[in-house]
PDB file of C-alpha atoms in Angstrom:
ATOM      1  CA  SER R  27      45.426  -8.162  36.619  1.00 61.00           C
ATOM      2  CA  SER R  28      43.898 -10.404  38.734  1.00 73.00           C
ATOM      3  CA  TYR R  29      44.409  -9.024  41.742  1.00 77.00           C
ATOM      4  CA  ILE R  30      43.930  -5.493  40.460  1.00 83.00           C
ATOM      5  CA  ASN R  31      40.733  -7.594  39.634  1.00 85.00           C
ATOM      6  CA  LEU R  32      40.220  -8.077  43.357  1.00 85.00           C
ATOM      7  CA  LEU R  33      40.734  -5.488  44.395  1.00 86.00           C
ATOM      8  CA  ILE R  34      37.744  -3.217  42.675  1.00 90.00           C
ATOM      9  CA  VAL R  35      35.896  -6.931  43.224  1.00 91.00           C
ATOM     10  CA  THR R  36      36.552  -6.181  47.080  1.00 91.00           C
ATOM     11  CA  GLN R  37      34.834  -2.824  46.871  1.00 93.00           C
ATOM     12  CA  LEU R  38      32.054  -2.736  45.226  1.00 92.00           C
ATOM     13  CA  LEU R  39      30.474  -6.011  46.633  1.00 92.00           C
ATOM     14  CA  PHE R  40      32.135  -5.473  50.245  1.00 92.00           C
ATOM     15  CA  PHE R  41      31.703  -1.604  50.627  1.00 95.00           C
ATOM     16  CA  PHE R  42      28.814  -0.136  47.221  1.00 95.00           C
ATOM     17  CA  SER R  43      27.095  -3.194  47.981  1.00 96.00           C
ATOM     18  CA  SER R  44      27.028  -2.800  52.069  1.00 95.00           C
ATOM     19  CA  VAL R  45      24.760   1.514  50.963  1.00 97.00           C
ATOM     20  CA  LEU R  46      22.701   0.136  48.722  1.00 96.00           C
ATOM     21  CA  ILE R  47      21.420  -2.555  50.697  1.00 96.00           C
ATOM     22  CA  TYR R  48      21.108  -0.763  53.702  1.00 96.00           C
ATOM     23  CA  PHE R  49      18.600   1.954  51.866  1.00 96.00           C
ATOM     24  CA  ALA R  50      17.629  -0.897  50.629  1.00 96.00           C
ATOM     25  CA  LEU R  51      16.201  -2.308  53.449  1.00 96.00           C
ATOM     26  CA  THR R  52      15.910   1.085  55.351  1.00 95.00           C
ATOM     27  CA  GLY R  53      14.543   3.158  52.679  1.00 94.00           C
ATOM     28  CA  ASP R  54      16.515   7.114  54.345  1.00 96.00           C
ATOM     29  CA  ASP R  55      17.461   9.495  52.445  1.00 95.00           C
ATOM     30  CA  PHE R  56      20.224   9.244  50.549  1.00 92.00           C
ATOM     31  CA  TYR R  57      20.907  13.227  49.945  1.00 94.00           C
ATOM     32  CA  GLU R  58      20.830  12.623  53.245  1.00 95.00           C
ATOM     33  CA  VAL R  59      22.453  10.220  55.320  1.00 96.00           C
ATOM     34  CA  LEU R  60      24.889  10.481  52.595  1.00 95.00           C
ATOM     35  CA  SER R  61      26.049  14.701  53.241  1.00 95.00           C
ATOM     36  CA  LEU R  62      25.378  14.597  49.462  1.00 95.00           C
ATOM     37  CA  ARG R  63      25.831  18.112  49.662  1.00 95.00           C
ATOM     38  CA  ARG R  64      28.067  20.202  47.211  1.00 94.00           C
ATOM     39  CA  LEU R  65      31.982  21.734  48.767  1.00 95.00           C
ATOM     40  CA  ALA R  66      32.034  25.084  48.921  1.00 94.00           C
ATOM     41  CA  PHE R  67      35.733  26.315  47.090  1.00 95.00           C
ATOM     42  CA  LYS R  68      37.088  27.237  50.065  1.00 96.00           C
ATOM     43  CA  ASP R  69      36.842  23.376  51.464  1.00 97.00           C
ATOM     44  CA  LEU R  70      37.972  22.096  48.952  1.00 97.00           C
ATOM     45  CA  CYS R  71      41.199  24.110  48.990  1.00 97.00           C
ATOM     46  CA  LEU R  72      41.330  23.987  52.320  1.00 97.00           C
ATOM     47  CA  VAL R  73      40.252  19.704  52.286  1.00 98.00           C
ATOM     48  CA  ILE R  74      43.419  19.433  49.002  1.00 98.00           C
ATOM     49  CA  LEU R  75      45.651  20.870  51.363  1.00 98.00           C
ATOM     50  CA  ILE R  76      44.281  18.396  55.100  1.00 98.00           C
ATOM     51  CA  ALA R  77      45.366  15.614  53.239  1.00 98.00           C
ATOM     52  CA  LEU R  78      48.313  16.352  51.529  1.00 97.00           C
ATOM     53  CA  ALA R  79      49.477  17.891  55.245  1.00 97.00           C
ATOM     54  CA  ALA R  80      48.647  14.395  56.618  1.00 97.00           C
ATOM     55  CA  GLN R  81      51.193  12.251  53.855  1.00 97.00           C
ATOM     56  CA  PRO R  82      54.371  12.747  57.206  1.00 97.00           C
ATOM     57  CA  VAL R  83      51.425  12.329  59.324  1.00 97.00           C
ATOM     58  CA  ALA R  84      50.801   8.565  58.034  1.00 96.00           C
ATOM     59  CA  TRP R  85      54.006   7.974  57.023  1.00 95.00           C
ATOM     60  CA  PHE R  86      54.530   8.255  60.449  1.00 96.00           C
ATOM     61  CA  LEU R  87      52.307   6.332  61.676  1.00 96.00           C
ATOM     62  CA  SER R  88      52.876   3.607  59.024  1.00 94.00           C
ATOM     63  CA  ASN R  89      56.322   2.359  59.598  1.00 94.00           C
ATOM     64  CA  LEU R  90      56.216   3.386  63.286  1.00 95.00           C
ATOM     65  CA  SER R  91      53.419   0.373  63.317  1.00 95.00           C
ATOM     66  CA  SER R  92      55.796  -1.677  60.449  1.00 92.00           C
ATOM     67  CA  LEU R  93      58.878  -1.727  63.391  1.00 93.00           C
ATOM     68  CA  VAL R  94      55.897  -4.482  64.780  1.00 93.00           C
ATOM     69  CA  PHE R  95      54.149  -5.713  62.417  1.00 91.00           C
ATOM     70  CA  ASN R  96      54.735  -6.436  57.922  1.00 88.00           C
ATOM     71  CA  ASN R  97      54.560  -4.368  55.189  1.00 82.00           C
ATOM     72  CA  ASP R  98      51.942  -6.162  53.323  1.00 78.00           C
ATOM     73  CA  VAL R  99      51.130  -2.665  52.356  1.00 75.00           C
ATOM     74  CA  ALA R 100      54.675  -1.641  50.444  1.00 75.00           C
ATOM     75  CA  ASP R 101      54.152  -5.864  49.279  1.00 73.00           C
ATOM     76  CA  LEU R 102      51.300  -5.149  47.670  1.00 74.00           C
ATOM     77  CA  PHE R 103      52.868  -1.924  46.032  1.00 72.00           C
ATOM     78  CA  GLY R 104      56.205  -3.344  44.831  1.00 73.00           C
ATOM     79  CA  SER R 105      53.921  -6.137  43.270  1.00 77.00           C
ATOM     80  CA  ILE R 106      51.029  -3.893  41.031  1.00 83.00           C
ATOM     81  CA  VAL R 107      53.573  -0.714  40.318  1.00 84.00           C
ATOM     82  CA  ILE R 108      54.454  -1.940  36.946  1.00 87.00           C
ATOM     83  CA  TYR R 109      50.753  -1.713  35.698  1.00 89.00           C
ATOM     84  CA  PRO R 110      49.565   1.495  34.428  1.00 91.00           C
ATOM     85  CA  TYR R 111      49.395   5.263  36.169  1.00 93.00           C
ATOM     86  CA  TRP R 112      45.990   5.422  35.260  1.00 94.00           C
ATOM     87  CA  MET R 113      44.605   1.511  36.766  1.00 93.00           C
ATOM     88  CA  LEU R 114      46.391   1.810  39.281  1.00 93.00           C
ATOM     89  CA  LEU R 115      44.458   5.881  40.345  1.00 95.00           C
ATOM     90  CA  ILE R 116      41.362   4.950  39.528  1.00 95.00           C
ATOM     91  CA  VAL R 117      42.080   1.007  41.165  1.00 94.00           C
ATOM     92  CA  LEU R 118      43.567   2.467  44.492  1.00 94.00           C
ATOM     93  CA  ALA R 119      42.456   5.515  44.442  1.00 96.00           C
ATOM     94  CA  VAL R 120      39.059   6.951  42.876  1.00 97.00           C
ATOM     95  CA  VAL R 121      37.184   3.898  43.480  1.00 96.00           C
ATOM     96  CA  PRO R 122      37.881   2.952  47.021  1.00 96.00           C
ATOM     97  CA  ALA R 123      37.480   6.954  48.161  1.00 97.00           C
ATOM     98  CA  ILE R 124      33.945   7.008  46.365  1.00 97.00           C
ATOM     99  CA  CYS R 125      32.673   3.299  47.650  1.00 97.00           C
ATOM    100  CA  GLU R 126      35.170   3.486  51.299  1.00 97.00           C
ATOM    101  CA  GLU R 127      33.910   7.323  51.638  1.00 98.00           C
ATOM    102  CA  LEU R 128      30.049   6.453  50.739  1.00 97.00           C
ATOM    103  CA  ALA R 129      29.710   3.483  53.732  1.00 97.00           C
ATOM    104  CA  ILE R 130      32.300   4.589  56.231  1.00 97.00           C
ATOM    105  CA  ARG R 131      31.606   8.358  55.859  1.00 97.00           C
ATOM    106  CA  GLY R 132      28.110   8.141  54.785  1.00 97.00           C
ATOM    107  CA  VAL R 133      26.050   5.589  56.398  1.00 97.00           C
ATOM    108  CA  VAL R 134      27.675   4.300  59.496  1.00 97.00           C
ATOM    109  CA  LEU R 135      28.640   7.953  60.485  1.00 97.00           C
ATOM    110  CA  HIS R 136      24.670   9.020  59.834  1.00 96.00           C
ATOM    111  CA  GLY R 137      24.264   6.058  62.166  1.00 95.00           C
ATOM    112  CA  TYR R 138      26.396   8.472  64.759  1.00 96.00           C
ATOM    113  CA  LYS R 139      24.439  11.745  64.403  1.00 94.00           C
ATOM    114  CA  LYS R 140      23.190  12.776  67.852  1.00 94.00           C
ATOM    115  CA  GLU R 141      26.981  10.917  69.322  1.00 95.00           C
ATOM    116  CA  PRO R 142      29.862  14.631  69.547  1.00 96.00           C
ATOM    117  CA  LEU R 143      32.269  15.480  66.333  1.00 95.00           C
ATOM    118  CA  LEU R 144      35.081  13.790  68.538  1.00 95.00           C
ATOM    119  CA  VAL R 145      33.298  10.229  68.986  1.00 96.00           C
ATOM    120  CA  ALA R 146      31.507   9.376  65.693  1.00 97.00           C
ATOM    121  CA  SER R 147      34.380  10.245  64.256  1.00 96.00           C
ATOM    122  CA  MET R 148      36.840   7.472  66.600  1.00 97.00           C
ATOM    123  CA  ILE R 149      34.768   5.489  66.920  1.00 97.00           C
ATOM    124  CA  THR R 150      34.289   6.201  62.323  1.00 97.00           C
ATOM    125  CA  GLY R 151      38.059   5.970  63.086  1.00 97.00           C
ATOM    126  CA  ALA R 152      38.479   3.172  64.592  1.00 97.00           C
ATOM    127  CA  ILE R 153      35.621   0.930  62.337  1.00 97.00           C
ATOM    128  CA  PHE R 154      37.802   2.066  59.601  1.00 97.00           C
ATOM    129  CA  GLY R 155      41.003   1.121  60.557  1.00 96.00           C
ATOM    130  CA  MET R 156      39.708  -1.986  61.625  1.00 96.00           C
ATOM    131  CA  LEU R 157      38.818  -2.083  58.152  1.00 94.00           C
ATOM    132  CA  HIS R 158      41.063  -3.227  56.662  1.00 90.00           C
ATOM    133  CA  LEU R 159      42.852  -5.906  57.872  1.00 88.00           C
ATOM    134  CA  ASN R 160      46.108  -5.195  58.589  1.00 91.00           C
ATOM    135  CA  PRO R 161      47.344  -4.724  61.559  1.00 93.00           C
ATOM    136  CA  GLN R 162      50.528  -2.531  60.351  1.00 93.00           C
ATOM    137  CA  GLN R 163      47.746  -1.111  58.457  1.00 94.00           C
ATOM    138  CA  PHE R 164      45.681  -0.136  61.714  1.00 96.00           C
ATOM    139  CA  LEU R 165      47.104   2.827  64.071  1.00 96.00           C
ATOM    140  CA  TYR R 166      47.279   5.432  61.076  1.00 97.00           C
ATOM    141  CA  THR R 167      43.947   5.164  58.814  1.00 97.00           C
ATOM    142  CA  PHE R 168      42.192   5.065  62.433  1.00 98.00           C
ATOM    143  CA  VAL R 169      43.824   8.341  62.598  1.00 97.00           C
ATOM    144  CA  LEU R 170      43.208   9.121  58.945  1.00 98.00           C
ATOM    145  CA  GLY R 171      38.890   7.538  59.162  1.00 97.00           C
ATOM    146  CA  VAL R 172      38.707   9.870  62.601  1.00 98.00           C
ATOM    147  CA  LEU R 173      40.260  13.410  59.932  1.00 97.00           C
ATOM    148  CA  PHE R 174      38.094  12.269  57.377  1.00 98.00           C
ATOM    149  CA  GLY R 175      35.562  11.566  60.066  1.00 97.00           C
ATOM    150  CA  TYR R 176      36.210  15.800  61.737  1.00 96.00           C
ATOM    151  CA  LEU R 177      36.055  16.660  57.889  1.00 97.00           C
ATOM    152  CA  VAL R 178      32.559  14.927  56.694  1.00 97.00           C
ATOM    153  CA  ARG R 179      31.584  16.172  59.789  1.00 96.00           C
ATOM    154  CA  ILE R 180      32.231  19.310  60.049  1.00 96.00           C
ATOM    155  CA  THR R 181      31.800  20.604  56.175  1.00 96.00           C
ATOM    156  CA  HIS R 182      28.311  19.206  55.742  1.00 95.00           C
ATOM    157  CA  SER R 183      29.862  17.000  52.504  1.00 97.00           C
ATOM    158  CA  ILE R 184      30.551  13.221  52.097  1.00 98.00           C
ATOM    159  CA  PHE R 185      32.589  15.277  49.034  1.00 98.00           C
ATOM    160  CA  SER R 186      35.300  15.982  51.222  1.00 98.00           C
ATOM    161  CA  GLY R 187      35.393  12.824  52.894  1.00 98.00           C
ATOM    162  CA  ILE R 188      35.947  11.624  48.653  1.00 98.00           C
ATOM    163  CA  ILE R 189      38.412  14.681  48.134  1.00 98.00           C
ATOM    164  CA  ALA R 190      40.812  13.812  50.706  1.00 98.00           C
ATOM    165  CA  HIS R 191      41.045   9.693  50.939  1.00 98.00           C
ATOM    166  CA  PHE R 192      41.779  10.534  47.260  1.00 98.00           C
ATOM    167  CA  VAL R 193      44.100  12.461  47.386  1.00 98.00           C
ATOM    168  CA  PHE R 194      45.296  11.055  50.007  1.00 98.00           C
ATOM    169  CA  ASN R 195      45.366   7.116  47.516  1.00 97.00           C
ATOM    170  CA  GLY R 196      46.555   9.081  44.677  1.00 97.00           C
ATOM    171  CA  PHE R 197      48.963  10.839  45.933  1.00 96.00           C
ATOM    172  CA  GLN R 198      51.154   7.341  47.432  1.00 93.00           C
ATOM    173  CA  VAL R 199      50.331   6.693  44.118  1.00 94.00           C
ATOM    174  CA  THR R 200      51.610   8.428  42.704  1.00 94.00           C
ATOM    175  CA  VAL R 201      55.847   8.869  44.264  1.00 92.00           C
ATOM    176  CA  SER R 202      55.502   5.643  44.134  1.00 89.00           C
ATOM    177  CA  LYS R 203      54.432   5.449  40.421  1.00 90.00           C
ATOM    178  CA  LEU R 204      57.362   7.853  40.071  1.00 91.00           C
ATOM    179  CA  SER R 205      59.688   5.638  41.956  1.00 88.00           C
ATOM    180  CA  PHE R 206      59.243   3.128  40.733  1.00 82.00           C
ATOM    181  CA  ARG R 207      59.720   4.653  36.894  1.00 80.00           C
ATOM    182  CA  ALA R 208      63.511   6.389  38.441  1.00 82.00           C
ATOM    183  CA  ILE R 209      64.605   2.834  39.270  1.00 79.00           C
ATOM    184  CA  ILE R 210      63.814   1.818  36.273  1.00 76.00           C
ATOM    185  CA  ARG R 211      65.573   4.950  34.599  1.00 74.00           C
ATOM    186  CA  ASN R 212      68.448   4.042  36.462  1.00 72.00           C
ATOM    187  CA  SER R 213      69.242   0.795  35.849  1.00 65.00           C
ATOM    188  CA  GLU R 214      68.582   0.707  32.267  1.00 57.00           C
ATOM    189  CA  VAL R 215      71.628   4.002  32.448  1.00 59.00           C
ATOM    190  CA  ASN R 216      73.659   1.344  34.326  1.00 58.00           C
ATOM    191  CA  LEU R 217      73.238  -1.319  32.269  1.00 51.00           C
ATOM    192  CA  GLU R 218      73.600   0.513  29.469  1.00 55.00           C
ATOM    193  CA  SER R 219      77.107   1.880  30.875  1.00 58.00           C
ATOM    194  CA  THR R 220      78.199  -1.524  31.370  1.00 59.00           C
ATOM    195  CA  MET R 221      77.436  -2.833  27.891  1.00 56.00           C
ATOM    196  CA  LEU R 222      79.745   0.245  26.732  1.00 59.00           C
ATOM    197  CA  GLY R 223      82.604  -0.291  29.016  1.00 60.00           C
ATOM    198  CA  THR R 224      82.994  -4.097  28.349  1.00 54.00           C
TER     199      THR R 224
END
């Protein structure tokens, strides 16, 4: 529970508060900076499909990085997967999707509005990767950061980044939770079989 709380507090203090401080200091139009434009339905569907299609790519890059660096994310999931699904979804998908996207694909990406799409997406992708503070995560979070940057720029809406981020993380949480439940169920069946055998 303390680790769950730490994850939420980190998101709010580091990302969300940075956004608030930015607007307090600059007085910029938050609607314009954050690209708070409604996402068209066809764009919404496309964003969801792209986020799902990014799963195997991220999985491959994560495994590639794991050849050199320890996969701390897998260790994290292993330690918190016991928590309720709804809680994991909020902590690992909803909160990061909102806080990180507002900060990176909102404020930071806006700072590179005069740069070409590729340059702006690459820079914010690199920042996104580095902010995870984990070498094993850098490669795939960099690629995801570039992808999310593209989506926000071409749709002119921060909601494409938020939704893509949520779908990506939510899918990971769902798979992890289903795998955990399957393992528990198999363990219970094996234990019952063993007891019946004796």
